[in-house]
Short mmCIF file of C-alpha atoms in Angstrom, two decimals:
data_model
loop_
_atom_site.label_atom_id
_atom_site.label_comp_id
_atom_site.label_asym_id
_atom_site.label_seq_id
_atom_site.Cartn_x
_atom_site.Cartn_y
_atom_site.Cartn_z
CA MET A 762 -0.03 0.02 0.06
CA SER A 763 1.23 3.42 -0.76
CA ILE A 764 0.71 6.18 1.87
CA ARG A 765 1.19 9.87 1.51
CA LYS A 766 2.31 11.97 4.29
CA LYS A 767 3.52 15.48 5.08
CA VAL A 768 5.83 14.39 8.04
CA THR A 769 7.06 10.82 8.77
CA ILE A 770 9.13 10.01 11.73
CA LEU A 771 11.59 7.20 11.89
CA GLY A 772 11.99 5.80 15.42
CA SER A 773 9.86 5.90 18.59
CA GLY A 774 12.40 6.75 21.30
CA SER A 775 12.23 10.12 23.08
CA ALA A 776 13.46 11.98 20.02
CA GLY A 777 10.82 10.59 17.59
CA LEU A 778 7.95 10.72 20.04
CA THR A 779 8.69 14.25 21.12
CA ALA A 780 8.90 15.30 17.31
CA ALA A 781 5.49 13.43 16.94
CA ILE A 782 3.97 15.36 19.79
CA TYR A 783 4.89 18.67 18.25
CA ALA A 784 4.19 17.70 14.66
CA ALA A 785 0.76 16.38 15.65
CA ARG A 786 -0.08 19.58 17.57
CA ALA A 787 0.90 21.47 14.40
CA ASN A 788 -1.83 19.46 12.56
CA LEU A 789 0.78 17.77 10.34
CA GLU A 790 -0.71 14.27 11.11
CA PRO A 791 2.64 12.69 11.48
CA MET A 792 3.23 9.00 10.92
CA VAL A 793 5.77 7.26 13.22
CA ILE A 794 7.52 4.14 12.05
CA GLN A 795 8.36 2.64 15.34
CA GLY A 796 11.19 0.23 14.51
CA LEU A 797 12.11 -2.96 15.91
CA GLN A 798 12.66 -1.63 19.52
CA ALA A 799 9.48 0.39 19.96
CA GLY A 800 10.00 2.94 22.64
CA GLY A 801 13.79 3.01 22.11
CA GLN A 802 16.52 2.46 24.54
CA LEU A 803 14.61 3.65 27.58
CA THR A 804 12.43 0.51 27.33
CA ILE A 805 15.32 -1.66 28.55
CA THR A 806 16.37 0.67 31.49
CA SER A 807 14.98 0.47 34.86
CA ASP A 808 14.63 3.77 36.81
CA VAL A 809 15.10 6.97 35.01
CA GLU A 810 15.97 9.62 37.64
CA ASN A 811 17.24 12.58 35.67
CA PHE A 812 14.10 13.28 33.39
CA PRO A 813 12.65 16.48 34.75
CA GLY A 814 9.09 16.39 36.17
CA PHE A 815 9.53 13.08 37.95
CA PRO A 816 10.93 13.83 41.37
CA GLN A 817 10.64 10.26 42.43
CA GLY A 818 12.02 8.83 39.14
CA ILE A 819 10.09 6.89 36.61
CA LEU A 820 10.43 3.48 35.00
CA GLY A 821 11.91 3.75 31.45
CA PRO A 822 9.12 1.81 29.75
CA GLU A 823 6.46 3.84 31.75
CA LEU A 824 7.91 7.07 30.59
CA MET A 825 7.94 5.84 26.92
CA GLU A 826 4.31 4.58 27.24
CA SER A 827 3.27 8.02 28.37
CA MET A 828 4.96 9.76 25.48
CA HIS A 829 3.46 7.32 23.07
CA LYS A 830 0.03 8.19 24.42
CA GLN A 831 0.57 11.83 24.43
CA ALA A 832 1.61 11.61 20.74
CA GLU A 833 -1.37 9.51 19.96
CA ARG A 834 -3.73 11.98 21.66
CA PHE A 835 -2.90 14.60 19.22
CA GLY A 836 -3.41 12.35 16.15
CA THR A 837 -0.02 10.67 15.46
CA GLN A 838 -0.33 7.51 13.48
CA PHE A 839 1.77 4.59 14.45
CA VAL A 840 3.14 1.77 12.27
CA TYR A 841 4.47 -1.20 14.08
CA ASP A 842 7.14 -1.99 11.53
CA ASN A 843 10.75 -1.39 10.52
CA ALA A 844 11.90 0.86 7.69
CA GLU A 845 13.64 -1.39 5.36
CA SER A 846 14.90 1.26 2.79
CA VAL A 847 14.73 4.88 2.41
CA ASP A 848 15.23 6.95 -0.90
CA LEU A 849 16.34 10.44 -0.12
CA SER A 850 17.49 11.23 -3.77
CA SER A 851 14.46 13.44 -4.52
CA ARG A 852 11.52 14.94 -2.62
CA PRO A 853 9.04 13.77 -1.79
CA PHE A 854 11.15 11.03 -0.04
CA LYS A 855 10.27 7.33 -0.13
CA ILE A 856 10.23 4.85 2.76
CA LYS A 857 9.66 1.16 2.39
CA THR A 858 8.43 -1.00 5.32
CA SER A 859 7.74 -4.60 4.97
CA SER A 860 4.30 -3.89 3.79
CA ASP A 861 3.96 -0.36 2.79
CA GLU A 862 5.60 2.43 0.85
CA ILE A 863 5.32 5.85 2.42
CA ILE A 864 5.88 8.92 0.48
CA THR A 865 6.62 11.97 2.53
CA ASP A 866 7.41 15.67 2.21
CA VAL A 867 9.64 15.76 5.37
CA LEU A 868 11.43 12.98 7.05
CA ILE A 869 12.56 13.19 10.74
CA ILE A 870 15.10 10.61 11.60
CA GLY A 871 15.11 9.51 15.27
CA THR A 872 16.49 5.97 14.89
CA GLY A 873 18.79 6.27 17.90
CA ALA A 874 21.60 3.79 18.70
CA SER A 875 22.01 0.28 19.51
CA ALA A 876 24.12 -1.62 21.98
CA LYS A 877 27.69 -2.22 20.90
CA LEU A 878 29.12 -5.82 21.40
CA LEU A 879 32.67 -6.89 22.16
CA GLY A 880 33.05 -8.71 18.90
CA LEU A 881 34.11 -12.05 20.32
CA GLU A 882 32.97 -15.29 18.59
CA SER A 883 32.15 -16.71 22.03
CA GLU A 884 30.02 -13.68 22.71
CA THR A 885 27.82 -14.25 19.78
CA LYS A 886 27.60 -17.93 20.34
CA LEU A 887 26.60 -17.64 23.89
CA MET A 888 24.21 -14.79 23.42
CA GLY A 889 21.05 -15.70 25.16
CA HIS A 890 22.91 -18.65 27.02
CA GLY A 891 24.49 -16.50 29.72
CA VAL A 892 25.65 -13.47 27.61
CA SER A 893 23.20 -10.51 27.56
CA ALA A 894 23.03 -7.04 26.45
CA CYS A 895 19.99 -6.32 28.67
CA ALA A 896 20.28 -6.54 32.51
CA THR A 897 16.65 -5.52 33.07
CA CYS A 898 15.46 -8.37 30.73
CA ASP A 899 17.86 -11.09 31.88
CA GLY A 900 18.97 -10.33 35.42
CA PHE A 901 16.03 -12.33 36.78
CA PHE A 902 17.72 -15.63 35.68
CA PHE A 903 20.83 -15.03 37.53
CA ARG A 904 19.44 -15.23 41.15
CA ASP A 905 22.26 -16.07 43.55
CA ARG A 906 24.77 -16.45 40.66
CA GLU A 907 27.96 -14.65 39.92
CA VAL A 908 27.73 -12.20 37.02
CA PHE A 909 30.11 -9.74 35.23
CA VAL A 910 29.30 -6.39 33.65
CA VAL A 911 31.59 -5.10 30.93
CA GLY A 912 31.82 -1.31 30.59
CA GLY A 913 32.27 1.98 32.54
CA GLY A 914 29.49 4.27 31.37
CA ASP A 915 26.14 5.01 33.09
CA THR A 916 24.55 2.02 31.53
CA ALA A 917 27.24 -0.38 32.92
CA LEU A 918 27.06 0.96 36.54
CA GLU A 919 23.36 1.19 36.52
CA GLU A 920 23.19 -2.44 35.37
CA ALA A 921 25.79 -3.52 37.94
CA THR A 922 23.59 -2.00 40.73
CA PHE A 923 20.46 -3.33 39.28
CA LEU A 924 21.97 -6.92 39.01
CA THR A 925 22.68 -6.92 42.77
CA ARG A 926 18.90 -7.44 43.28
CA PHE A 927 19.44 -10.97 41.92
CA ALA A 928 23.09 -11.96 41.61
CA SER A 929 25.22 -12.98 44.66
CA LYS A 930 28.21 -11.09 43.13
CA VAL A 931 28.57 -8.45 40.36
CA THR A 932 31.96 -7.75 38.99
CA VAL A 933 32.53 -4.65 36.70
CA VAL A 934 35.24 -5.07 34.07
CA HIS A 935 36.41 -1.68 32.71
CA ARG A 936 39.20 -0.86 30.31
CA ARG A 937 40.31 2.22 32.12
CA ASP A 938 40.72 3.13 35.96
CA SER A 939 38.30 6.00 35.73
CA PHE A 940 34.55 6.01 34.82
CA ARG A 941 32.69 7.84 32.20
CA ALA A 942 29.54 7.32 34.40
CA SER A 943 28.01 10.07 36.37
CA ALA A 944 29.36 10.50 39.88
CA ILE A 945 26.20 9.39 41.56
CA MET A 946 26.11 6.09 39.62
CA VAL A 947 29.73 5.39 40.45
CA LYS A 948 29.21 6.16 44.15
CA ARG A 949 26.12 3.94 44.19
CA ALA A 950 27.93 1.01 42.71
CA LYS A 951 31.07 1.42 44.80
CA GLU A 952 28.98 1.53 48.01
CA ASN A 953 27.19 -1.67 47.15
CA GLU A 954 28.98 -4.50 48.78
CA LYS A 955 27.98 -6.94 46.17
CA VAL A 956 29.75 -5.00 43.41
CA HIS A 957 33.48 -5.52 42.75
CA PHE A 958 35.71 -3.95 40.12
CA ILE A 959 38.47 -5.24 37.82
CA LEU A 960 39.83 -2.06 36.15
CA ASP A 961 42.39 -1.44 33.37
CA SER A 962 41.18 -4.66 32.04
CA VAL A 963 39.30 -6.25 29.03
CA VAL A 964 37.46 -9.51 28.45
CA GLU A 965 39.60 -11.77 26.33
CA GLU A 966 37.33 -14.82 26.05
CA ILE A 967 33.94 -16.11 27.24
CA ASP A 968 33.90 -19.83 28.20
CA ASP A 969 32.45 -22.33 27.44
CA VAL A 970 31.08 -22.47 23.93
CA ALA A 971 31.30 -26.31 23.74
CA ALA A 972 29.13 -26.69 26.85
CA GLY A 973 26.58 -23.96 25.45
CA GLU A 974 26.61 -21.89 28.66
CA VAL A 975 28.71 -19.37 30.36
CA THR A 976 31.11 -20.90 32.85
CA GLY A 977 33.94 -18.40 33.16
CA LEU A 978 35.93 -15.41 31.65
CA LYS A 979 39.46 -14.82 30.65
CA ILE A 980 40.28 -11.21 31.59
CA ARG A 981 43.43 -9.47 30.40
CA ASN A 982 45.01 -6.57 32.38
CA LEU A 983 45.98 -3.86 29.89
CA LYS A 984 48.79 -2.60 32.09
CA THR A 985 50.64 -5.90 32.81
CA ASN A 986 49.18 -8.05 30.07
CA GLU A 987 48.51 -10.81 32.57
CA ILE A 988 45.44 -12.94 31.78
CA THR A 989 43.39 -14.34 34.66
CA GLU A 990 40.56 -16.73 34.73
CA HIS A 991 37.40 -16.10 36.60
CA LYS A 992 34.27 -18.31 37.30
CA ALA A 993 31.05 -16.53 35.89
CA ASP A 994 27.54 -17.63 35.31
CA GLY A 995 26.58 -14.56 33.22
CA VAL A 996 28.10 -11.65 31.36
CA PHE A 997 26.31 -8.39 30.62
CA ILE A 998 27.78 -6.21 27.88
CA ALA A 999 27.37 -2.41 28.38
CA ILE A 1000 30.26 -0.89 26.46
CA GLY A 1001 28.21 1.90 24.65
CA HIS A 1002 26.07 2.20 21.63
CA GLN A 1003 26.44 2.91 17.98
CA PRO A 1004 24.17 5.15 15.82
CA THR A 1005 21.54 3.34 13.68
CA THR A 1006 22.49 4.82 10.47
CA GLU A 1007 22.84 1.85 7.99
CA LEU A 1008 19.67 2.99 6.00
CA PHE A 1009 21.24 6.46 5.29
CA LYS A 1010 24.80 5.57 4.21
CA GLY A 1011 25.60 7.25 0.79
CA GLN A 1012 22.49 9.33 1.11
CA LEU A 1013 23.16 11.66 4.09
CA GLU A 1014 26.54 13.01 5.30
CA LEU A 1015 27.72 11.15 8.26
CA THR A 1016 30.47 11.90 10.75
CA GLU A 1017 33.69 9.93 11.02
CA ASN A 1018 31.91 7.79 13.85
CA GLY A 1019 28.86 7.09 11.72
CA TYR A 1020 26.62 9.74 13.20
CA ILE A 1021 24.29 11.78 11.06
CA LYS A 1022 25.93 15.18 10.50
CA THR A 1023 23.71 18.00 11.54
CA ASN A 1024 23.61 21.71 11.63
CA GLY A 1025 21.12 22.23 14.47
CA VAL A 1026 18.84 19.36 13.48
CA LYS A 1027 19.11 19.87 9.65
CA THR A 1028 20.97 17.21 7.71
CA SER A 1029 22.82 17.53 4.34
CA VAL A 1030 19.49 16.98 2.51
CA LYS A 1031 16.84 19.64 2.58
CA GLY A 1032 13.68 18.21 4.21
CA VAL A 1033 15.47 15.61 6.28
CA PHE A 1034 15.95 16.26 9.80
CA ALA A 1035 17.59 14.16 12.50
CA ALA A 1036 17.21 14.09 16.20
CA GLY A 1037 18.41 12.25 19.39
CA ASP A 1038 21.20 9.80 19.60
CA VAL A 1039 21.47 9.17 15.87
CA GLN A 1040 23.16 12.59 15.51
CA ASP A 1041 24.33 13.18 19.07
CA GLU A 1042 27.98 12.04 19.70
CA VAL A 1043 28.08 14.11 22.95
CA TYR A 1044 25.20 14.18 25.27
CA LYS A 1045 22.98 11.16 24.41
CA GLN A 1046 20.35 11.76 27.14
CA ALA A 1047 16.64 11.24 26.93
CA ILE A 1048 16.09 14.88 27.57
CA THR A 1049 18.46 16.09 24.85
CA ALA A 1050 16.89 13.65 22.47
CA ALA A 1051 13.44 15.08 23.43
CA GLY A 1052 14.89 18.49 23.00
CA THR A 1053 16.21 17.90 19.45
CA GLY A 1054 12.94 15.95 18.62
CA CYS A 1055 11.02 19.17 19.36
CA MET A 1056 13.49 21.32 17.18
CA ALA A 1057 13.25 18.83 14.30
CA ALA A 1058 9.29 19.06 14.34
CA LEU A 1059 9.46 22.90 14.49
CA GLU A 1060 11.99 22.94 11.60
CA ALA A 1061 9.73 20.64 9.67
CA GLN A 1062 6.75 22.81 10.32
CA TRP A 1063 8.49 26.01 9.38
CA LEU A 1064 9.88 24.43 6.06
CA LEU A 1065 6.44 23.21 5.04
CA GLU A 1066 4.84 26.57 5.86
CA ALA A 1067 7.38 28.40 3.83
CA GLU A 1068 6.93 26.08 0.88
CA GLU A 1069 3.15 26.29 1.02
CA GLU A 1070 3.50 30.15 1.18
CA GLU A 1071 5.77 30.00 -1.96
CA VAL A 1072 3.14 27.97 -3.80
CA ARG A 1073 0.42 30.46 -2.85
CA GLU A 1074 2.53 33.39 -4.04
CA GLN A 1075 3.20 31.80 -7.32
CA LYS A 1076 -0.49 31.08 -7.88
CA ALA A 1077 -1.31 34.75 -7.05
CA LEU A 1078 1.08 36.02 -9.77
CA MET B 1450 -3.42 -10.96 22.91
CA SER B 1451 -4.82 -12.48 19.79
CA THR B 1452 -7.01 -15.55 20.16
CA ALA B 1453 -4.51 -17.60 18.30
CA VAL B 1454 -1.96 -17.18 21.09
CA LYS B 1455 -2.63 -19.26 24.18
CA PRO B 1456 -1.26 -18.63 27.60
CA GLU B 1457 0.49 -21.79 28.72
CA THR B 1458 1.23 -23.27 32.19
CA GLU B 1459 3.40 -25.86 33.76
CA GLN B 1460 0.29 -28.09 34.33
CA THR B 1461 -0.74 -28.26 30.65
CA PHE B 1462 2.60 -27.75 28.95
CA GLU B 1463 2.97 -31.52 28.14
CA ALA B 1464 -0.40 -32.05 26.70
CA ASN B 1465 -0.52 -28.82 24.65
CA VAL B 1466 2.91 -28.26 23.59
CA LEU B 1467 4.95 -31.43 23.73
CA LYS B 1468 2.01 -33.55 22.32
CA SER B 1469 0.88 -30.97 19.89
CA ASP B 1470 -0.03 -32.32 16.35
CA LYS B 1471 1.40 -29.17 14.72
CA PRO B 1472 4.71 -27.64 15.39
CA ALA B 1473 4.37 -25.40 18.63
CA LEU B 1474 5.97 -22.06 18.95
CA VAL B 1475 6.58 -21.01 22.64
CA ASP B 1476 7.18 -17.35 23.61
CA PHE B 1477 8.74 -17.13 27.05
CA TRP B 1478 8.16 -13.67 28.37
CA ALA B 1479 7.57 -11.57 31.59
CA SER B 1480 5.66 -8.41 32.16
CA TRP B 1481 8.73 -6.47 33.34
CA CYS B 1482 10.70 -7.23 30.15
CA GLY B 1483 10.51 -4.30 27.67
CA PRO B 1484 11.60 -6.21 24.62
CA CYS B 1485 9.02 -8.94 25.51
CA ARG B 1486 6.26 -6.37 25.26
CA GLN B 1487 7.64 -5.10 21.88
CA LEU B 1488 7.59 -8.61 20.61
CA ALA B 1489 4.12 -9.41 21.79
CA PRO B 1490 2.15 -7.88 18.88
CA THR B 1491 4.42 -9.44 16.35
CA ILE B 1492 3.77 -12.90 17.88
CA ASP B 1493 0.05 -12.09 17.84
CA ALA B 1494 0.20 -11.31 14.09
CA VAL B 1495 2.30 -14.27 13.17
CA ALA B 1496 0.08 -16.68 15.13
CA ALA B 1497 -3.08 -15.39 13.36
CA GLU B 1498 -1.37 -15.55 9.92
CA LEU B 1499 0.15 -18.97 10.42
CA GLU B 1500 -2.65 -20.44 12.38
CA SER B 1501 -3.09 -23.53 10.24
CA GLU B 1502 0.66 -24.26 10.27
CA VAL B 1503 1.78 -23.68 13.94
CA SER B 1504 0.25 -23.49 17.45
CA VAL B 1505 1.50 -20.50 19.46
CA PHE B 1506 1.87 -20.33 23.23
CA LYS B 1507 3.08 -17.80 25.71
CA VAL B 1508 4.84 -18.91 28.98
CA ASN B 1509 5.13 -16.27 31.71
CA VAL B 1510 8.44 -17.04 33.41
CA ASP B 1511 7.35 -15.41 36.65
CA GLU B 1512 4.41 -17.71 36.92
CA ASN B 1513 6.16 -20.74 35.55
CA PRO B 1514 9.69 -20.83 36.89
CA ASN B 1515 10.02 -24.56 36.45
CA LEU B 1516 9.43 -24.32 32.74
CA ALA B 1517 12.02 -21.67 32.42
CA ARG B 1518 14.47 -23.76 34.43
CA THR B 1519 13.62 -26.89 32.39
CA TYR B 1520 14.41 -25.25 29.09
CA LYS B 1521 17.47 -23.24 30.60
CA ILE B 1522 15.89 -19.85 29.74
CA GLN B 1523 18.49 -17.19 30.53
CA SER B 1524 17.23 -14.48 28.38
CA ILE B 1525 13.83 -13.22 27.37
CA PRO B 1526 11.98 -12.88 25.19
CA ALA B 1527 12.98 -16.40 24.05
CA LEU B 1528 11.21 -18.30 21.27
CA ILE B 1529 11.47 -22.09 21.16
CA LEU B 1530 10.02 -24.10 18.38
CA PHE B 1531 8.89 -27.60 19.46
CA LYS B 1532 8.22 -30.40 17.00
CA ASP B 1533 6.96 -33.86 18.07
CA GLY B 1534 7.86 -33.00 21.77
CA ALA B 1535 11.32 -31.97 21.05
CA GLU B 1536 12.99 -28.68 20.90
CA LEU B 1537 13.76 -27.90 17.18
CA ARG B 1538 15.43 -24.48 17.50
CA ARG B 1539 15.39 -21.29 19.63
CA ALA B 1540 15.92 -17.53 19.18
CA THR B 1541 16.33 -14.85 21.83
CA GLY B 1542 15.63 -11.05 21.82
CA ASN B 1543 13.06 -9.02 20.00
CA ILE B 1544 13.01 -9.85 16.29
CA SER B 1545 10.98 -8.69 13.34
CA LYS B 1546 7.79 -10.30 11.97
CA GLN B 1547 9.68 -11.61 8.91
CA GLN B 1548 12.37 -13.16 11.16
CA VAL B 1549 9.68 -14.77 13.39
CA VAL B 1550 8.14 -16.23 10.14
CA ASP B 1551 11.54 -17.39 8.89
CA PHE B 1552 12.29 -18.85 12.34
CA ILE B 1553 9.04 -21.03 12.21
CA GLN B 1554 9.40 -22.03 8.46
CA LYS B 1555 13.16 -22.09 7.75
CA GLY B 1556 15.14 -22.14 10.94
#
């Protein structure tokens, strides 16, 4: 089926949904193509404590459900599907999902980012069998077990603290001796007696692929090159995220690290705007994603208004 | 939940899943798992579409910890395809509708 739209939004995290709220309130009847992870990264976090307006914190999935409802209330149309390809070579732009083609005057990209993995063969083979990229999903299965968290950012330390609800011991493996995570997260993890740290170190290998389960880790100290073996029942990977820009390669200018290059929220193609983590190498917060989502919707509205004005003027001549 | 998807429990698992005439797809999930909630509408759609081909069940791991243990579930959502009472293959994480269809039909 072919669908004609003024504004189409790719992604349903806080960037995409905020853009939808603004575009819908401007009567642009936006369509949101939700993507595989509807609701975005916040749907796999636990407590969100830094989103203004929630003094007691709010659960990530709840926050996203509320944003979804708010966007829906003003007439946003949601498609539960993934964009398979986009054609940005001429306006209107074309987007293909598994069942529809959407033709749109403006495209707002809020496809966000996905979790990076270590890149070990054993990691891939044991994914779902003791290796996980989602502590809130899988922590439950590690009651009274010993688990490791790899990484040193907010996600890693939040997951480490979260996992102490279930696991008997949580060890954080981090390649440096300082943390990128916020001070409050570091303090909370350090004060938790179940959380231990192995610093200046990386995971070299995850055992045991032959047994089809995680039994231990080989960890290399980057300063001494010494390799030590550790018993483990589970490993949670939290080493950061990569922007979801595969669809736009060769069509939009990207940065060296693969993010969409933006000026404000404008991309290299007129009529295409980008918001949230897909274009943000620096802040990567729910609130900054919401902020740029708002900016993208306003820019979209102004562009469409200016173009309509132009058409009217030409007709009047 | 679509009528094609049936909630399954420890008491009836053998009769409904293991002794099913058709291949049986089981979705292990929990209410607190975000990706499980994202996968749910996909499973509903596939169950309705492939109703003649496969029976589809959902197992809540909170309510059925023994089933989760028996099948060594360590990550959800987890899909297991059973045929003639034996596990044919499994997939974990939220996947697209086409991937679920392929998982059932091709492996």
